[in-house]
Every structure is written in structure tokens, then in C-alpha cells.
PDB file of C-alpha atoms in Angstrom:
ATOM      1  CA  UNK G  30       0.024  -0.013  -0.065  1.00 56.00           C
ATOM      2  CA  UNK G  31       1.287   3.445  -0.818  1.00 85.00           C
ATOM      3  CA  UNK G  32       1.605   6.058   2.016  1.00 96.00           C
ATOM      4  CA  UNK G  33      -1.142   8.404   3.029  1.00 98.00           C
ATOM      5  CA  UNK G  34      -0.385  11.735   4.661  1.00 98.00           C
ATOM      6  CA  UNK G  35      -2.052  12.814   7.867  1.00 98.00           C
ATOM      7  CA  UNK G  36      -1.903  16.618   8.373  1.00 98.00           C
ATOM      8  CA  UNK G  37      -2.622  17.985  11.862  1.00 97.00           C
ATOM      9  CA  UNK G  38      -1.719  20.893  14.137  1.00 96.00           C
ATOM     10  CA  UNK G  39      -1.547  19.223  17.535  1.00 94.00           C
ATOM     11  CA  UNK G  40      -5.088  20.224  18.568  1.00 93.00           C
ATOM     12  CA  UNK G  41      -7.085  17.691  20.732  1.00 94.00           C
ATOM     13  CA  UNK G  42      -9.372  16.768  17.791  1.00 95.00           C
ATOM     14  CA  UNK G  43      -6.249  16.155  15.781  1.00 95.00           C
ATOM     15  CA  UNK G  44      -4.571  13.987  18.310  1.00 95.00           C
ATOM     16  CA  UNK G  45      -7.662  11.917  18.891  1.00 96.00           C
ATOM     17  CA  UNK G  46      -8.219  11.438  14.980  1.00 97.00           C
ATOM     18  CA  UNK G  47      -4.477  10.659  14.595  1.00 97.00           C
ATOM     19  CA  UNK G  48      -4.650   7.783  17.122  1.00 97.00           C
ATOM     20  CA  UNK G  49      -7.763   6.408  15.291  1.00 97.00           C
ATOM     21  CA  UNK G  50      -6.321   6.692  11.791  1.00 97.00           C
ATOM     22  CA  UNK G  51      -2.967   5.083  12.759  1.00 97.00           C
ATOM     23  CA  UNK G  52      -4.885   2.291  14.447  1.00 96.00           C
ATOM     24  CA  UNK G  53      -7.143   1.748  11.432  1.00 96.00           C
ATOM     25  CA  UNK G  54      -4.562   2.065   8.573  1.00 96.00           C
ATOM     26  CA  UNK G  55      -1.354   1.093  10.397  1.00 95.00           C
ATOM     27  CA  UNK G  56       1.502   3.620  11.376  1.00 96.00           C
ATOM     28  CA  UNK G  57       3.729   2.240   8.635  1.00 96.00           C
ATOM     29  CA  UNK G  58       1.202   3.381   5.951  1.00 97.00           C
ATOM     30  CA  UNK G  59       0.791   6.996   7.127  1.00 98.00           C
ATOM     31  CA  UNK G  60       3.165   9.941   7.309  1.00 98.00           C
ATOM     32  CA  UNK G  61       2.121  12.349  10.052  1.00 98.00           C
ATOM     33  CA  UNK G  62       2.825  15.966   9.436  1.00 98.00           C
ATOM     34  CA  UNK G  63       2.460  18.569  12.219  1.00 98.00           C
ATOM     35  CA  UNK G  64       1.753  21.787  10.296  1.00 97.00           C
ATOM     36  CA  UNK G  65       2.218  23.882  13.379  1.00 95.00           C
ATOM     37  CA  UNK G  66       5.759  22.618  13.767  1.00 96.00           C
ATOM     38  CA  UNK G  67       6.673  21.932  10.093  1.00 97.00           C
ATOM     39  CA  UNK G  68       5.365  25.032   8.442  1.00 97.00           C
ATOM     40  CA  UNK G  69       7.247  24.368   5.250  1.00 97.00           C
ATOM     41  CA  UNK G  70       4.630  21.745   4.436  1.00 98.00           C
ATOM     42  CA  UNK G  71       1.616  24.139   4.591  1.00 98.00           C
ATOM     43  CA  UNK G  72       1.908  25.069   0.894  1.00 97.00           C
ATOM     44  CA  UNK G  73       1.950  21.415  -0.013  1.00 97.00           C
ATOM     45  CA  UNK G  74      -1.072  20.742   2.188  1.00 98.00           C
ATOM     46  CA  UNK G  75      -3.061  23.572   0.610  1.00 97.00           C
ATOM     47  CA  UNK G  76      -2.157  22.254  -2.812  1.00 97.00           C
ATOM     48  CA  UNK G  77      -3.597  18.804  -1.902  1.00 97.00           C
ATOM     49  CA  UNK G  78      -6.852  20.458  -1.103  1.00 97.00           C
ATOM     50  CA  UNK G  79      -6.548  20.504   2.688  1.00 98.00           C
ATOM     51  CA  UNK G  80      -9.010  23.192   4.058  1.00 97.00           C
ATOM     52  CA  UNK G  81      -8.878  22.225   7.724  1.00 97.00           C
ATOM     53  CA  UNK G  82      -7.035  19.819  10.012  1.00 98.00           C
ATOM     54  CA  UNK G  83      -7.066  17.034  10.744  1.00 98.00           C
ATOM     55  CA  UNK G  84      -7.032  15.792   7.241  1.00 98.00           C
ATOM     56  CA  UNK G  85      -5.794  12.709   5.596  1.00 98.00           C
ATOM     57  CA  UNK G  86      -4.503  12.761   1.959  1.00 98.00           C
ATOM     58  CA  UNK G  87      -4.834   9.293   0.360  1.00 97.00           C
ATOM     59  CA  UNK G  88      -2.327   7.632  -1.872  1.00 96.00           C
ATOM     60  CA  UNK G  89      -4.596   8.530  -4.928  1.00 94.00           C
ATOM     61  CA  UNK G  90      -4.629  12.230  -3.985  1.00 96.00           C
ATOM     62  CA  UNK G  91      -8.096  12.466  -2.374  1.00 97.00           C
ATOM     63  CA  UNK G  92      -8.418  14.625   0.707  1.00 98.00           C
ATOM     64  CA  UNK G  93     -10.556  13.391   3.675  1.00 98.00           C
ATOM     65  CA  UNK G  94     -11.223  16.081   6.227  1.00 98.00           C
ATOM     66  CA  UNK G  95     -11.744  14.159   9.491  1.00 97.00           C
ATOM     67  CA  UNK G  96     -14.085  15.953  12.011  1.00 96.00           C
ATOM     68  CA  UNK G  97     -12.962  19.529  12.568  1.00 96.00           C
ATOM     69  CA  UNK G  98     -10.045  20.870  14.663  1.00 96.00           C
ATOM     70  CA  UNK G  99      -8.918  24.092  13.023  1.00 96.00           C
ATOM     71  CA  UNK G 100      -9.147  25.815   9.616  1.00 97.00           C
ATOM     72  CA  UNK G 101      -5.973  26.276   7.532  1.00 97.00           C
ATOM     73  CA  UNK G 102      -6.425  29.959   8.121  1.00 96.00           C
ATOM     74  CA  UNK G 103      -6.074  29.311  11.848  1.00 95.00           C
ATOM     75  CA  UNK G 104      -3.022  27.038  11.303  1.00 96.00           C
ATOM     76  CA  UNK G 105      -1.332  29.728   9.073  1.00 94.00           C
ATOM     77  CA  UNK G 106      -2.140  32.411  11.751  1.00 90.00           C
TER      78      UNK G 106
ATOM     79  CA  UNK V  21      -8.862  -6.087  13.862  1.00 55.00           C
ATOM     80  CA  UNK V  22     -12.435  -5.371  14.855  1.00 85.00           C
ATOM     81  CA  UNK V  23     -14.984  -3.945  12.392  1.00 96.00           C
ATOM     82  CA  UNK V  24     -15.596  -0.245  11.879  1.00 98.00           C
ATOM     83  CA  UNK V  25     -18.927   0.906  10.553  1.00 98.00           C
ATOM     84  CA  UNK V  26     -19.184   3.332   7.685  1.00 98.00           C
ATOM     85  CA  UNK V  27     -22.469   5.121   7.691  1.00 98.00           C
ATOM     86  CA  UNK V  28     -23.520   6.952   4.414  1.00 97.00           C
ATOM     87  CA  UNK V  29     -26.565   7.950   2.475  1.00 96.00           C
ATOM     88  CA  UNK V  30     -25.684   7.357  -1.159  1.00 94.00           C
ATOM     89  CA  UNK V  31     -24.663  11.031  -1.866  1.00 93.00           C
ATOM     90  CA  UNK V  32     -21.545  11.647  -4.243  1.00 94.00           C
ATOM     91  CA  UNK V  33     -19.328  12.713  -1.241  1.00 95.00           C
ATOM     92  CA  UNK V  34     -20.303   9.493   0.545  1.00 95.00           C
ATOM     93  CA  UNK V  35     -19.535   7.245  -2.454  1.00 95.00           C
ATOM     94  CA  UNK V  36     -16.091   8.834  -2.926  1.00 96.00           C
ATOM     95  CA  UNK V  37     -15.191   8.630   0.779  1.00 97.00           C
ATOM     96  CA  UNK V  38     -16.414   4.971   0.863  1.00 97.00           C
ATOM     97  CA  UNK V  39     -14.103   4.009  -1.885  1.00 97.00           C
ATOM     98  CA  UNK V  40     -11.273   5.735  -0.046  1.00 97.00           C
ATOM     99  CA  UNK V  41     -11.920   4.212   3.285  1.00 97.00           C
ATOM    100  CA  UNK V  42     -12.498   0.733   1.899  1.00 97.00           C
ATOM    101  CA  UNK V  43      -9.012   0.944   0.088  1.00 96.00           C
ATOM    102  CA  UNK V  44      -7.300   2.209   3.231  1.00 96.00           C
ATOM    103  CA  UNK V  45      -8.804   0.018   5.817  1.00 96.00           C
ATOM    104  CA  UNK V  46      -9.859  -2.993   3.728  1.00 95.00           C
ATOM    105  CA  UNK V  47     -13.380  -3.992   2.930  1.00 96.00           C
ATOM    106  CA  UNK V  48     -13.303  -6.954   5.425  1.00 96.00           C
ATOM    107  CA  UNK V  49     -12.781  -4.537   8.149  1.00 97.00           C
ATOM    108  CA  UNK V  50     -15.633  -2.202   7.503  1.00 97.00           C
ATOM    109  CA  UNK V  51     -19.428  -2.674   7.532  1.00 98.00           C
ATOM    110  CA  UNK V  52     -21.045  -0.225   5.250  1.00 98.00           C
ATOM    111  CA  UNK V  53     -24.566   0.984   6.154  1.00 98.00           C
ATOM    112  CA  UNK V  54     -26.695   2.937   3.735  1.00 98.00           C
ATOM    113  CA  UNK V  55     -28.963   4.955   5.975  1.00 97.00           C
ATOM    114  CA  UNK V  56     -31.229   5.999   3.199  1.00 95.00           C
ATOM    115  CA  UNK V  57     -32.040   2.386   2.498  1.00 96.00           C
ATOM    116  CA  UNK V  58     -31.650   0.841   5.953  1.00 97.00           C
ATOM    117  CA  UNK V  59     -33.483   3.382   8.015  1.00 97.00           C
ATOM    118  CA  UNK V  60     -33.666   0.933  10.978  1.00 97.00           C
ATOM    119  CA  UNK V  61     -30.006   1.843  11.601  1.00 98.00           C
ATOM    120  CA  UNK V  62     -30.580   5.682  12.004  1.00 98.00           C
ATOM    121  CA  UNK V  63     -31.168   5.501  15.795  1.00 97.00           C
ATOM    122  CA  UNK V  64     -27.906   3.392  16.197  1.00 97.00           C
ATOM    123  CA  UNK V  65     -25.957   5.830  14.127  1.00 98.00           C
ATOM    124  CA  UNK V  66     -27.278   8.841  16.207  1.00 97.00           C
ATOM    125  CA  UNK V  67     -26.377   7.072  19.388  1.00 97.00           C
ATOM    126  CA  UNK V  68     -22.866   6.551  18.194  1.00 97.00           C
ATOM    127  CA  UNK V  69     -22.546  10.285  17.667  1.00 97.00           C
ATOM    128  CA  UNK V  70     -23.038  10.539  13.863  1.00 98.00           C
ATOM    129  CA  UNK V  71     -24.003  14.077  13.129  1.00 97.00           C
ATOM    130  CA  UNK V  72     -23.514  13.924   9.355  1.00 97.00           C
ATOM    131  CA  UNK V  73     -22.641  11.405   6.643  1.00 98.00           C
ATOM    132  CA  UNK V  74     -20.367  10.011   5.603  1.00 98.00           C
ATOM    133  CA  UNK V  75     -19.007   8.971   9.009  1.00 98.00           C
ATOM    134  CA  UNK V  76     -16.922   6.159  10.255  1.00 98.00           C
ATOM    135  CA  UNK V  77     -17.379   4.710  13.762  1.00 98.00           C
ATOM    136  CA  UNK V  78     -14.259   2.912  14.819  1.00 97.00           C
ATOM    137  CA  UNK V  79     -14.048  -0.268  16.822  1.00 96.00           C
ATOM    138  CA  UNK V  80     -13.310   1.800  19.963  1.00 94.00           C
ATOM    139  CA  UNK V  81     -16.454   3.808  19.450  1.00 96.00           C
ATOM    140  CA  UNK V  82     -15.043   7.051  18.221  1.00 97.00           C
ATOM    141  CA  UNK V  83     -17.004   8.718  15.327  1.00 98.00           C
ATOM    142  CA  UNK V  84     -14.972  10.185  12.539  1.00 98.00           C
ATOM    143  CA  UNK V  85     -16.923  12.589  10.312  1.00 98.00           C
ATOM    144  CA  UNK V  86     -15.347  12.450   6.913  1.00 97.00           C
ATOM    145  CA  UNK V  87     -15.760  15.412   4.698  1.00 96.00           C
ATOM    146  CA  UNK V  88     -19.393  16.378   4.493  1.00 96.00           C
ATOM    147  CA  UNK V  89     -22.163  14.953   2.444  1.00 96.00           C
ATOM    148  CA  UNK V  90     -25.480  15.548   4.355  1.00 96.00           C
ATOM    149  CA  UNK V  91     -26.547  16.236   7.858  1.00 97.00           C
ATOM    150  CA  UNK V  92     -28.472  13.567   9.798  1.00 97.00           C
ATOM    151  CA  UNK V  93     -31.432  15.900   9.719  1.00 96.00           C
ATOM    152  CA  UNK V  94     -31.355  15.624   5.953  1.00 95.00           C
ATOM    153  CA  UNK V  95     -30.992  11.788   6.055  1.00 96.00           C
ATOM    154  CA  UNK V  96     -33.976  11.550   8.435  1.00 94.00           C
ATOM    155  CA  UNK V  97     -35.845  13.982   6.116  1.00 90.00           C
TER     156      UNK V  97
END
């Protein structure tokens, strides 16, 4: 399986969803990116269609927004 | 792995998310419930915390709302 990318910003909703996604998909299959700490990845996330975090970008490029922690505007600050 | 439950209502957002979730988690690990067709499951979904579809209820009982297709009020009609 190719790798999905889980974008988050450390919020409680993000952390809870991260645990669920890693349990469901397997941590080997997911790259976890903290956009608050790794701000160089923000542009990439926006290009992938991420409008809010947490979000999972699948290997085929679909973006799944999972619950709602914070908007990208809030992440960018 | 225990089974997750994917609740949807046949909307385009639901169908797209269903494909992604089944690819990611494996169809053997997910029960797919169409609340528009199987209306006897609506109460169960609401008790699990489903506010909109599509949504995935994990084996440990967490509800992940994935993107946004329709509110439960729309599903109930």
C-alpha cells in the first residue's frame, strides 16, 4: 500500500483522530505531518486541497477532512 | 482487527469517501450501512454520535466525520 499523509496541528481533535487513523490504517502506511511545527509543508497541504485539520490525503490524492480541529487559516495564523 | 462501521446516504461525497476508506482499511474490516435504504439503523448511528454522513465509527467507538455529504437531519428527512 502506498503512504497516506495525515496533516494536523496538535489540537485535541487532531490527536484523537491521529490515534484512530493510525490504528485503522497502520502507522507504517501513514506519514504524520504537524503543520504547526513543520510550516514548510503548509503550501503542499493547501495544494492537496486541505481546508482544515485534521485531514488525510490518500495515496490517490483524495483529501479526507476528518472531524474539525482548525481551519487552515488558523494554522497559518 | 475489529470492524468499523461506515454510515452513508448514497450522496456523491459519501460514495467517494467510501471508496477511499475501503481501500485504506480493507473492505473486510468495514461494515457499510446506507442509512437512506436501511432506516432502521438511523437511531444506532445517532447514538454513536453521527451528526452527518459520511461517517466512520471505529472499533473503539469514536466517530470520524469524513468530509461532509449531508446532515443527519437531511438523512432523516
